Coordinates of C-alpha atoms (C1' of nucleotides) in Angstrom, one line a residue:
Chain A
M1 CA -98.7 -19.4 167.6
P2 CA -100.4 -21.4 164.0
T3 CA -98.6 -24.3 163.6
P4 CA -97.4 -24.9 160.0
S5 CA -97.9 -27.7 157.4
R6 CA -96.0 -31.0 158.7
T7 CA -97.4 -32.1 154.9
S8 CA -99.2 -31.3 152.0
L9 CA -101.6 -32.5 150.1
D10 CA -99.3 -33.3 147.2
R11 CA -96.9 -35.3 149.1
I12 CA -100.4 -37.3 150.3
V13 CA -101.2 -37.8 146.3
R14 CA -97.1 -38.3 145.5
A15 CA -97.2 -40.9 148.7
G16 CA -100.5 -42.9 148.0
R17 CA -98.8 -42.7 143.7
T18 CA -96.2 -44.2 145.1
I19 CA -98.0 -47.0 147.4
L20 CA -100.9 -47.6 143.8
D21 CA -97.5 -48.6 142.3
T22 CA -95.8 -50.9 143.7
E23 CA -98.6 -52.5 146.1
G24 CA -101.9 -51.5 144.8
L25 CA -105.4 -50.1 146.1
D26 CA -106.3 -52.9 148.8
S27 CA -102.5 -51.1 150.4
L28 CA -103.3 -47.8 149.8
T29 CA -105.0 -47.1 152.7
M30 CA -104.9 -43.5 155.3
Q31 CA -102.3 -45.4 158.0
R32 CA -99.6 -46.7 155.2
V33 CA -100.2 -43.1 153.8
A34 CA -100.1 -41.5 156.6
V35 CA -96.3 -43.2 157.6
V36 CA -94.9 -42.1 154.0
V37 CA -95.5 -39.0 154.8
G38 CA -94.5 -38.8 158.7
V39 CA -97.6 -38.0 160.4
R40 CA -101.1 -40.0 161.7
A41 CA -103.3 -40.8 159.6
P42 CA -106.3 -38.2 161.0
S43 CA -104.2 -35.8 160.3
L44 CA -104.5 -36.1 156.7
Y45 CA -108.1 -35.0 156.8
K46 CA -106.6 -31.9 157.9
H47 CA -105.9 -32.1 153.7
V48 CA -108.5 -34.6 152.0
R49 CA -112.0 -35.5 152.6
D50 CA -111.6 -39.2 153.1
R51 CA -109.9 -42.0 151.0
A52 CA -112.5 -42.0 148.4
E53 CA -111.4 -37.9 146.9
L54 CA -107.9 -39.4 147.9
V55 CA -108.2 -41.8 145.1
R56 CA -109.9 -39.2 142.5
L57 CA -107.0 -36.9 142.8
I58 CA -105.0 -40.4 142.4
A59 CA -106.6 -40.8 139.1
G60 CA -106.9 -37.6 137.6
D61 CA -103.0 -37.6 137.2
V62 CA -103.8 -41.0 135.6
E63 CA -105.9 -40.0 133.2
R64 CA -103.6 -37.3 132.3
E65 CA -100.3 -39.4 132.0
L66 CA -102.4 -42.1 130.1
G67 CA -103.8 -39.9 127.8
A68 CA -99.7 -38.1 127.7
A69 CA -98.1 -41.5 126.9
M70 CA -101.4 -42.1 124.0
D71 CA -101.1 -38.7 122.6
A72 CA -96.7 -39.2 122.6
A73 CA -97.3 -41.8 120.5
A74 CA -99.6 -40.9 118.2
T75 CA -96.3 -39.4 115.2
T76 CA -96.5 -42.1 112.5
G77 CA -98.4 -39.7 109.7
D78 CA -100.0 -43.3 109.0
P79 CA -103.5 -43.1 110.7
R80 CA -103.3 -46.8 110.9
G81 CA -99.1 -46.9 111.9
D82 CA -100.4 -44.3 114.4
L83 CA -103.7 -46.5 115.8
H84 CA -101.1 -49.0 116.2
A85 CA -99.3 -47.3 118.1
I86 CA -101.6 -45.6 119.9
A87 CA -102.9 -49.1 121.0
H88 CA -99.5 -50.3 122.2
A89 CA -98.6 -47.2 124.6
F90 CA -102.0 -48.0 126.3
R91 CA -101.3 -51.4 126.5
A92 CA -97.6 -50.3 127.7
Y93 CA -99.0 -47.9 129.9
A94 CA -101.1 -50.6 131.7
L95 CA -99.2 -53.5 132.2
A96 CA -96.6 -51.1 133.3
H97 CA -99.0 -49.7 136.1
P98 CA -101.7 -51.7 136.8
G99 CA -102.9 -50.1 139.2
A100 CA -103.3 -46.5 138.9
Y101 CA -104.8 -47.9 135.4
A102 CA -107.6 -49.6 137.2
L103 CA -108.5 -46.7 138.5
L104 CA -109.5 -45.2 134.8
F105 CA -110.7 -48.4 134.0
A106 CA -111.6 -51.2 136.9
R107 CA -115.8 -51.5 138.4
L108 CA -114.5 -49.6 141.8
P109 CA -117.1 -47.5 143.8
D110 CA -118.9 -44.4 142.7
A111 CA -117.9 -42.3 144.8
W112 CA -114.2 -43.5 143.9
R113 CA -114.6 -42.5 140.3
L114 CA -113.6 -39.8 138.3
D115 CA -115.4 -36.8 138.0
P116 CA -117.3 -36.7 134.0
D117 CA -114.6 -34.4 132.5
P118 CA -116.0 -32.5 129.1
G119 CA -113.1 -30.8 129.1
S120 CA -110.9 -33.7 128.7
R121 CA -108.3 -34.2 126.9
T122 CA -107.1 -37.7 127.4
F123 CA -108.8 -39.8 124.5
D124 CA -108.4 -36.2 121.7
S125 CA -105.3 -38.2 119.6
L126 CA -107.0 -41.3 119.5
F127 CA -110.6 -39.8 118.0
R128 CA -108.2 -37.5 116.0
T129 CA -106.9 -41.1 115.1
V130 CA -110.4 -43.2 114.3
A131 CA -112.5 -39.9 112.8
A132 CA -109.1 -40.5 109.7
L133 CA -109.1 -44.8 109.2
S134 CA -113.9 -44.5 109.6
G135 CA -114.4 -40.9 108.5
P136 CA -116.6 -37.9 110.5
E137 CA -119.9 -39.6 110.3
H138 CA -119.1 -42.7 112.9
V139 CA -116.9 -41.4 115.3
L140 CA -117.5 -41.6 118.4
E141 CA -119.2 -45.4 118.0
A142 CA -114.9 -46.9 115.9
A143 CA -113.1 -45.1 118.5
R144 CA -115.9 -47.1 121.3
T145 CA -114.9 -50.1 119.7
V146 CA -111.2 -49.0 119.1
V147 CA -111.4 -48.3 123.3
A148 CA -113.5 -50.9 124.5
W149 CA -111.1 -53.9 122.6
A150 CA -107.7 -52.5 123.9
S151 CA -109.4 -51.9 127.3
G152 CA -110.7 -55.9 127.3
F153 CA -107.6 -57.6 125.8
V154 CA -106.0 -55.8 129.0
G155 CA -108.5 -56.2 131.3
M156 CA -108.6 -60.0 131.1
E157 CA -104.8 -60.0 130.4
L158 CA -104.4 -58.2 133.9
A159 CA -107.3 -60.7 134.7
G160 CA -105.3 -63.3 133.8
A161 CA -108.0 -64.3 131.6
F162 CA -106.2 -65.7 128.6
R163 CA -106.4 -69.1 130.3
L164 CA -105.8 -70.8 126.8
G165 CA -102.2 -70.3 126.0
G166 CA -100.6 -68.6 122.9
D167 CA -98.6 -65.9 121.6
I168 CA -100.5 -62.8 123.5
D169 CA -98.3 -60.6 121.6
A170 CA -99.5 -61.2 118.4
A171 CA -103.0 -61.6 119.7
F172 CA -103.2 -58.1 120.7
A173 CA -101.4 -56.7 116.9
Y174 CA -104.1 -59.2 115.4
G175 CA -106.7 -57.3 116.8
V176 CA -105.8 -54.3 116.3
E177 CA -105.4 -55.0 112.6
R178 CA -108.0 -56.2 112.2
I179 CA -109.6 -53.7 114.2
A180 CA -108.5 -50.8 112.0
D181 CA -109.9 -53.2 109.3
A182 CA -113.5 -52.6 111.0
I183 CA -114.0 -49.7 111.3
G184 CA -112.4 -48.5 107.9
T185 CA -115.0 -50.8 106.4
G186 CA -117.5 -50.4 108.5
A187 CA -117.3 -46.4 107.9
R188 CA -117.7 -47.6 103.9
Q189 CA -120.6 -49.2 104.5
A190 CA -122.1 -46.6 106.3
A191 CA -121.5 -43.3 104.3
G192 CA -122.9 -44.7 100.5
P193 CA -126.2 -45.3 100.1
P194 CA -128.7 -48.2 101.1
P195 CA -129.1 -50.6 98.1
Chain B
M1 CA -121.8 -86.5 170.8
P2 CA -121.7 -85.1 167.7
T3 CA -123.5 -81.8 166.8
P4 CA -125.5 -81.9 163.0
S5 CA -124.1 -79.1 161.3
R6 CA -126.7 -76.4 161.0
T7 CA -125.2 -74.9 158.0
S8 CA -124.5 -75.8 154.8
L9 CA -121.3 -75.3 152.5
D10 CA -124.2 -75.0 149.6
R11 CA -126.0 -72.5 151.9
I12 CA -123.1 -70.8 151.9
V13 CA -122.4 -70.3 148.7
R14 CA -125.4 -69.7 148.0
A15 CA -125.7 -66.9 151.0
G16 CA -122.9 -65.4 149.8
R17 CA -124.2 -65.3 146.2
T18 CA -127.6 -63.4 147.2
I19 CA -125.2 -60.2 148.8
L20 CA -122.9 -60.3 145.9
D21 CA -125.5 -59.8 143.2
T22 CA -128.0 -57.9 146.0
E23 CA -124.9 -55.5 147.0
G24 CA -121.4 -56.2 145.5
L25 CA -118.4 -57.3 146.1
D26 CA -116.7 -55.0 149.2
S27 CA -120.6 -56.5 151.4
L28 CA -119.6 -60.3 151.4
T29 CA -118.1 -60.4 154.0
M30 CA -118.0 -63.2 156.2
Q31 CA -120.2 -61.9 158.7
R32 CA -123.2 -60.6 156.4
V33 CA -122.6 -64.2 154.8
A34 CA -123.2 -65.5 159.0
V35 CA -126.1 -63.4 159.6
V36 CA -127.9 -65.1 156.4
V37 CA -127.3 -68.2 157.3
G38 CA -127.6 -67.8 160.9
V39 CA -124.3 -68.7 162.8
R40 CA -120.9 -67.0 163.9
A41 CA -118.8 -65.5 161.2
P42 CA -116.0 -68.1 162.6
S43 CA -118.3 -71.0 162.3
L44 CA -118.3 -70.3 158.6
Y45 CA -114.2 -72.0 158.7
K46 CA -115.6 -75.2 159.7
H47 CA -117.2 -74.6 156.0
V48 CA -114.2 -73.5 154.4
R49 CA -111.2 -72.9 154.4
D50 CA -111.2 -68.4 154.2
R51 CA -113.0 -65.3 152.2
A52 CA -110.7 -66.1 149.1
E53 CA -112.2 -69.5 148.3
L54 CA -116.2 -69.0 149.2
V55 CA -115.7 -65.6 146.7
R56 CA -113.5 -68.5 144.3
L57 CA -117.0 -70.8 144.7
I58 CA -118.9 -68.7 143.9
A59 CA -116.8 -67.4 140.6
G60 CA -117.3 -71.1 139.6
D61 CA -120.8 -71.4 139.1
V62 CA -121.1 -67.3 138.2
E63 CA -118.8 -68.7 135.0
R64 CA -121.3 -71.8 134.1
E65 CA -124.0 -69.6 134.5
L66 CA -123.0 -67.1 132.2
G67 CA -121.3 -70.4 129.8
A68 CA -125.3 -71.5 130.0
A69 CA -126.8 -68.2 128.7
M70 CA -124.4 -67.7 126.2
D71 CA -125.4 -71.4 124.7
A72 CA -128.8 -70.8 125.1
A73 CA -128.5 -67.6 122.8
A74 CA -126.7 -70.1 120.4
T75 CA -130.0 -70.8 118.4
T76 CA -130.4 -68.9 114.6
G77 CA -128.6 -70.8 113.0
D78 CA -126.4 -68.4 110.7
P79 CA -122.9 -68.0 112.5
R80 CA -123.3 -63.6 112.1
G81 CA -126.7 -63.7 113.9
D82 CA -125.7 -66.2 116.7
L83 CA -123.2 -64.2 117.2
H84 CA -125.5 -61.3 118.2
A85 CA -126.6 -63.1 119.5
I86 CA -124.2 -64.1 122.5
A87 CA -122.9 -60.7 122.4
H88 CA -126.2 -59.9 122.9
A89 CA -126.5 -62.8 126.0
F90 CA -122.9 -61.9 126.9
R91 CA -124.1 -58.1 127.9
A92 CA -127.6 -59.3 129.6
Y93 CA -126.0 -61.5 131.8
A94 CA -123.3 -59.0 133.0
L95 CA -126.2 -55.1 133.1
A96 CA -128.3 -58.8 135.8
H97 CA -125.5 -59.8 137.8
P98 CA -122.4 -57.5 138.3
G99 CA -121.6 -57.9 140.8
A100 CA -121.4 -61.5 139.3
Y101 CA -119.4 -60.4 136.3
A102 CA -117.0 -58.8 137.9
L103 CA -115.5 -62.0 140.0
L104 CA -115.2 -63.2 136.4
F105 CA -113.5 -60.2 134.2
A106 CA -112.8 -57.6 136.3
R107 CA -109.0 -57.5 138.5
L108 CA -109.8 -58.9 141.8
P109 CA -106.3 -60.6 143.7
D110 CA -104.2 -63.4 142.7
A111 CA -106.3 -66.0 145.4
W112 CA -110.0 -65.0 144.7
R113 CA -108.9 -66.0 141.2
L114 CA -110.5 -69.1 139.1
D115 CA -108.3 -71.3 138.9
P116 CA -107.7 -72.4 135.4
D117 CA -109.8 -75.5 134.2
P118 CA -108.9 -76.9 131.0
G119 CA -112.4 -78.6 131.0
S120 CA -114.3 -75.9 130.7
R121 CA -116.4 -75.1 128.4
T122 CA -117.7 -71.7 129.2
F123 CA -116.8 -70.5 125.8
D124 CA -118.1 -73.5 123.9
S125 CA -120.2 -71.6 121.8
L126 CA -118.8 -68.3 121.5
F127 CA -116.1 -70.4 119.4
R128 CA -117.7 -72.1 117.2
T129 CA -119.3 -69.6 115.8
V130 CA -116.3 -67.4 115.6
A131 CA -114.8 -70.5 114.1
A132 CA -117.7 -70.4 110.8
L133 CA -116.5 -66.7 110.9
S134 CA -112.6 -67.1 110.9
G135 CA -112.1 -69.9 109.4
P136 CA -110.2 -73.0 111.6
E137 CA -106.7 -71.1 111.4
H138 CA -107.4 -68.3 113.5
V139 CA -109.9 -69.0 116.1
L140 CA -108.3 -68.0 119.2
E141 CA -106.4 -64.9 118.3
A142 CA -110.6 -64.1 116.7
A143 CA -112.7 -65.6 119.8
R144 CA -109.9 -63.2 122.0
T145 CA -110.6 -60.1 120.3
V146 CA -114.7 -60.7 120.0
V147 CA -114.4 -61.8 124.4
A148 CA -112.2 -58.8 124.6
W149 CA -114.3 -56.1 122.5
A150 CA -117.6 -57.2 124.6
S151 CA -115.9 -58.1 128.2
G152 CA -114.0 -54.5 127.9
F153 CA -117.6 -52.7 125.7
V154 CA -119.5 -53.6 129.1
G155 CA -116.7 -53.3 131.6
M156 CA -117.1 -49.5 130.9
E157 CA -120.2 -49.3 131.1
L158 CA -120.5 -50.5 133.9
A159 CA -117.8 -48.7 134.8
G160 CA -119.9 -45.2 133.8
A161 CA -116.4 -44.6 131.1
F162 CA -118.6 -44.2 128.1
R163 CA -118.7 -40.2 129.2
L164 CA -119.7 -38.7 126.1
G165 CA -122.3 -39.3 126.3
G166 CA -125.1 -41.5 122.9
D167 CA -126.1 -44.2 122.7
I168 CA -124.8 -47.0 123.7
D169 CA -127.7 -49.3 122.7
A170 CA -126.3 -48.8 119.5
A171 CA -123.3 -48.5 119.5
F172 CA -123.0 -51.7 120.9
A173 CA -124.4 -53.0 117.5
Y174 CA -122.0 -50.8 115.8
G175 CA -119.6 -52.9 118.0
V176 CA -120.8 -56.2 117.4
E177 CA -121.3 -55.5 113.6
R178 CA -118.3 -54.3 112.4
I179 CA -115.7 -57.2 114.9
A180 CA -118.3 -59.5 112.5
D181 CA -117.1 -58.5 109.4
A182 CA -113.1 -57.7 111.0
I183 CA -112.7 -61.6 112.4
G184 CA -114.3 -62.3 108.7
T185 CA -112.1 -60.4 106.7
G186 CA -109.6 -61.3 109.1
A187 CA -109.4 -64.5 108.2
R188 CA -109.9 -64.1 103.9
Q189 CA -106.8 -62.2 104.1
A190 CA -104.9 -65.1 106.0
A191 CA -105.4 -67.8 104.1
G192 CA -104.7 -66.4 100.6
P193 CA -101.2 -65.6 99.6
P194 CA -98.6 -62.4 100.3
P195 CA -98.9 -60.6 97.4
Chain C
dA1 C1' -103.7 -24.4 162.0
dC2 C1' -102.4 -29.1 162.3
dC3 C1' -101.0 -32.0 164.8
dT4 C1' -102.9 -36.5 168.4
dG5 C1' -104.9 -40.1 171.2
dA6 C1' -108.3 -42.1 172.3
dA7 C1' -112.8 -44.3 170.6
dC8 C1' -115.8 -46.4 167.6
dA9 C1' -117.4 -49.6 164.0
dC10 C1' -116.3 -51.9 161.3
dC11 C1' -113.2 -55.5 159.0
dG12 C1' -110.5 -61.3 158.5
dT13 C1' -108.9 -65.2 161.5
dT14 C1' -108.0 -68.3 164.6
dC15 C1' -108.5 -70.4 168.8
dA16 C1' -109.6 -72.7 173.5
dA17 C1' -113.9 -74.4 175.8
dG18 C1' -118.6 -75.5 174.9
dT19 C1' -122.0 -79.3 173.8
Chain D
dA1 C1' -118.4 -82.6 165.4
dC2 C1' -119.4 -78.2 165.0
dC3 C1' -120.7 -74.0 167.2
dT4 C1' -118.7 -70.1 170.8
dG5 C1' -117.1 -65.8 172.9
dA6 C1' -113.0 -64.1 173.3
dA7 C1' -109.1 -62.2 171.2
dC8 C1' -105.5 -59.9 167.6
dA9 C1' -103.8 -57.0 164.1
dC10 C1' -106.1 -54.7 161.3
dC11 C1' -109.7 -50.8 158.6
dG12 C1' -111.5 -45.0 158.4
dT13 C1' -113.3 -42.0 161.0
dT14 C1' -114.6 -38.1 164.1
dC15 C1' -113.4 -35.6 168.2
dA16 C1' -111.5 -33.8 172.1
dA17 C1' -107.5 -32.3 173.8
dG18 C1' -102.5 -30.2 172.5
dT19 C1' -99.0 -27.1 170.9

DNA sequence: ACCTGAACACCGTTCAAGT
DNA sequence: ACCTGAACACCGTTCAAGT
């Protein structure tokens, strides 16, 4: 007689996510997940191909969460205000869920990487906001400049790389303003005729 | 009779660095290092406290190398040209030595982190160049904006996070120009009286 | 159909024993 | 003083055997 499942993919992914958030990626082992869901490690392989697939499933959830947090922030009605709000939401998410955040922006083994999803809407509100500031021509470059700066800032903050002290919150606020100026300026220069 | 050392700290660090560059951090194990230097893994503990210390020693070398590469690039005589050259040298180093680069800018276990070194001159030429563009008042914030952007850009590139295609070299060049505008603009605004 | 213990090939690290 | 094999506590993963 077939035995009913004692666990499920959903419970496994949620258990993994909890361990990731509380103890970090190194502690997210098959054995720890197995203990949480109440089976032995080998049983997990009936639900998930291997550890890399589990990490990818969790990363997908994280990507949707981060996207929703940024969407929810972009409500000031003013592009510059929205950019500030989105950047702030991005940083707040990363600081609140550093382990989860690392799944999206840290360099991980190729097998752990999220499959490129052309339908991903993660950065939609950011793209719209950037387009309003930069004009349509250089949206992609401008958006990449914003995301590169924000992810670099947060990455250094999480890595403890700001070793010269100073006010980190103020440095972030300074950065948003300068970046907002920059992508606006860049668009105006690019749109005009060459001198 | 005391046995003379069959290996040395220097050879161990160099072996570790070679493995890191060719196969990545995950392959930098005590056992692999031991094979390269020609002893058994337990013998390494006579020269190095643990794996974390070995990683920190390698990270120190890497930091000096990266600093030297940026110093060597800052020779155009023009601050804006120097900024471009330093940013390019930073990216080139990271792409050529992704494993080594990750030791400085990836989120790693605390024990692997380089001790803060107040005497570190790694970013000296960048600071001088940024100061020439931003004025003295906001050098720290401006330099952090540059490093955050550059490390974020390179981190996303190495992580395969630029999933929308496009010309990555062009996006980097676009970014340097916008950032150079940004920190100059910011300094002028900050220096003037409030409106 | 699912779960299990046992096994295999790895880790980092400690330690008593050899030279 | 240095190096060694053996041991311990972990990994991920496979697989035959149980229900």
